[in-house]
Amino acid sequence: MSKVRSSQKKVTLSELNNHTVSNKRQALKDLKMLNFDDIQYKNPAQKRFYNTVSNKDITFAIGPAGCGKTYLSVHRALRELGDKESKIDGIVIVKPLVEAAGEKIGYLPGDVEEKTAPFMMSFYYNMEQIIGKQRLTVLKENNVIQVIPLAFMRGITLSDKFVILDEAQNATPEQIKMFVTRIGENSKYIIAGDLEQSDIKKHSSGLEDAIKRFAGIHGVGLASFKEKDVVRHSLVRRLLKRYRESFNIMDDISAEKTISMWIQEQGLDSANDGSINIDDTFYKFKK
């Protein structure tokens, strides 16, 4: 991590919000003043991930939604951007924009930035919490923070950039190969995703393939999060458990019948963890 010089005063975001920011120079000056050392880790996995990113050129991170991967990634990226000792001069956010349910990205109105804006909301929200809306807007308008769809990266070399590839489980091995070979001098990569939520054919994920290929290479770091590391609403953990392959959904019972059974039965949701053995319950109803 970057060392803070004793002669340099670092301030909080609330203190910076007294500043009026209207141009790139002012925004970057504010980032250099911002105290990034006050980050609070919610669990050991978050701290390991952040430290791995600090020490590696490329870091792969896998884990379920709600573990803080996005927040920690943009925090580290903004920290590098505001570090006087760093050569990073921009942040690039990349996503494989997988089309689903017949919704074609090409039919969305606007330019690339406008088309991809819905996919970047989580990044922009987290950045705003860290550096404030004014600075984020100025840095986006000046392309210091920019979005590049994964499909548009062929032929580009990214030097002096902090690059975050999110939802990497939806990239193919060929796309990941193309992406990692775009890295230029002084750049840093984070490649993150959830292997359990891939929208492409199972076992065709470029994220899974890359981790197996690159483990042990000098300069490549690996980090993982488990269900116990989820830091969103506690209900998220319980919901994720129901998506395990070991959970048996009774396909011969309709959704309407399921609701009816739960309404009629008393005390089914009174377990300490907010759950019960649903298989036993259904079998009881079927008898």
Coordinates of C-alpha atoms in Angstrom, one line a residue, residues 15-133:
E15 CA -14.1 17.6 4.3
L16 CA -13.4 17.5 0.5
N17 CA -17.1 18.1 -0.2
N18 CA -16.5 21.7 0.8
H19 CA -14.5 22.0 -2.4
T20 CA -16.0 23.1 -5.8
V21 CA -14.8 20.8 -8.5
S22 CA -15.2 21.9 -12.1
N23 CA -12.2 20.4 -14.0
K24 CA -9.9 17.4 -14.2
R25 CA -7.0 19.1 -12.4
Q26 CA -9.1 20.0 -9.4
A27 CA -10.6 16.5 -9.2
L28 CA -7.2 14.7 -9.3
K29 CA -5.8 17.2 -6.7
D30 CA -8.7 16.3 -4.4
L31 CA -8.0 12.5 -4.9
K32 CA -4.4 13.1 -3.8
M33 CA -5.7 14.7 -0.6
L34 CA -8.2 12.1 0.2
N35 CA -7.5 9.6 3.0
F36 CA -7.8 6.1 1.6
D37 CA -6.4 4.5 4.7
D38 CA -9.7 4.6 6.6
I39 CA -11.1 1.7 4.6
Q40 CA -12.9 -0.8 6.9
Y41 CA -12.6 -4.5 6.1
K42 CA -15.7 -6.6 6.9
N43 CA -13.9 -9.9 7.0
P44 CA -10.4 -11.4 6.5
A45 CA -11.2 -12.3 2.8
Q46 CA -11.7 -8.6 2.0
K47 CA -8.3 -7.7 3.5
R48 CA -6.5 -10.5 1.7
F49 CA -8.1 -9.5 -1.7
Y50 CA -7.1 -5.8 -1.2
N51 CA -3.6 -6.7 -0.3
T52 CA -3.3 -9.1 -3.2
V53 CA -4.3 -6.4 -5.6
S54 CA -1.7 -4.1 -4.0
N55 CA 1.1 -6.6 -4.7
K56 CA 0.2 -8.2 -8.0
D57 CA -0.1 -6.9 -11.6
I58 CA -3.2 -9.1 -12.3
T59 CA -5.5 -10.4 -9.6
F60 CA -8.3 -12.9 -10.2
A61 CA -11.1 -12.9 -7.7
I62 CA -14.1 -15.2 -7.5
G63 CA -17.0 -15.3 -5.1
P64 CA -20.8 -14.8 -4.7
A65 CA -22.6 -11.5 -5.0
G66 CA -22.4 -9.2 -2.0
C67 CA -18.8 -9.9 -0.9
G68 CA -17.6 -6.4 -1.7
K69 CA -15.5 -7.2 -4.8
T70 CA -16.7 -4.2 -6.7
Y71 CA -16.3 -1.7 -3.8
L72 CA -12.8 -2.9 -3.0
S73 CA -11.8 -2.9 -6.6
V74 CA -12.8 0.7 -7.3
H75 CA -11.4 1.8 -3.9
R76 CA -8.0 0.4 -4.9
A77 CA -8.3 1.9 -8.4
L78 CA -9.2 5.3 -7.1
R79 CA -6.4 5.1 -4.5
E80 CA -3.9 4.4 -7.2
L81 CA -5.2 7.3 -9.3
G82 CA -4.7 9.6 -6.4
D83 CA -1.3 8.3 -5.4
K84 CA 1.5 10.7 -6.3
E85 CA 4.0 7.8 -6.5
S86 CA 1.8 5.8 -8.9
K87 CA 2.0 6.0 -12.7
I88 CA -1.7 5.2 -13.0
D89 CA -3.4 8.0 -14.9
G90 CA -6.8 6.4 -15.6
I91 CA -9.4 3.8 -14.7
V92 CA -11.0 1.5 -17.2
I93 CA -14.0 -0.6 -16.4
V94 CA -14.7 -3.6 -18.7
K95 CA -17.7 -6.0 -18.8
P96 CA -18.6 -8.7 -21.2
L97 CA -22.1 -7.4 -22.2
V98 CA -23.9 -10.7 -22.5
E99 CA -27.3 -10.3 -24.2
A100 CA -30.1 -12.2 -22.5
A101 CA -33.8 -13.0 -23.0
G102 CA -33.7 -11.5 -26.5
E103 CA -32.7 -8.0 -25.3
K104 CA -30.2 -6.7 -27.8
I105 CA -27.7 -4.1 -26.6
G106 CA -27.5 -2.6 -30.1
Y107 CA -31.1 -1.5 -29.8
L108 CA -30.4 0.6 -26.6
P109 CA -30.4 4.3 -27.4
G110 CA -27.3 6.5 -27.3
D111 CA -23.5 6.0 -27.7
V112 CA -21.3 3.4 -26.1
E113 CA -21.3 5.2 -22.7
E114 CA -25.1 5.5 -22.7
K115 CA -25.6 1.9 -23.9
T116 CA -23.4 0.6 -21.1
A117 CA -24.5 2.9 -18.3
P118 CA -27.1 0.4 -16.9
F119 CA -24.3 -2.2 -16.6
M120 CA -22.0 0.2 -14.8
M121 CA -24.4 1.4 -12.1
S122 CA -22.8 -0.6 -9.3
F123 CA -19.4 0.8 -10.2
Y124 CA -20.6 4.4 -10.4
Y125 CA -22.5 4.1 -7.1
N126 CA -19.4 2.7 -5.2
M127 CA -17.2 5.4 -6.7
E128 CA -19.6 8.1 -5.7
Q129 CA -19.5 6.8 -2.1
I130 CA -15.7 7.0 -2.1
I131 CA -14.9 10.3 -4.0
G132 CA -18.2 12.1 -4.3
K133 CA -20.5 12.8 -7.2

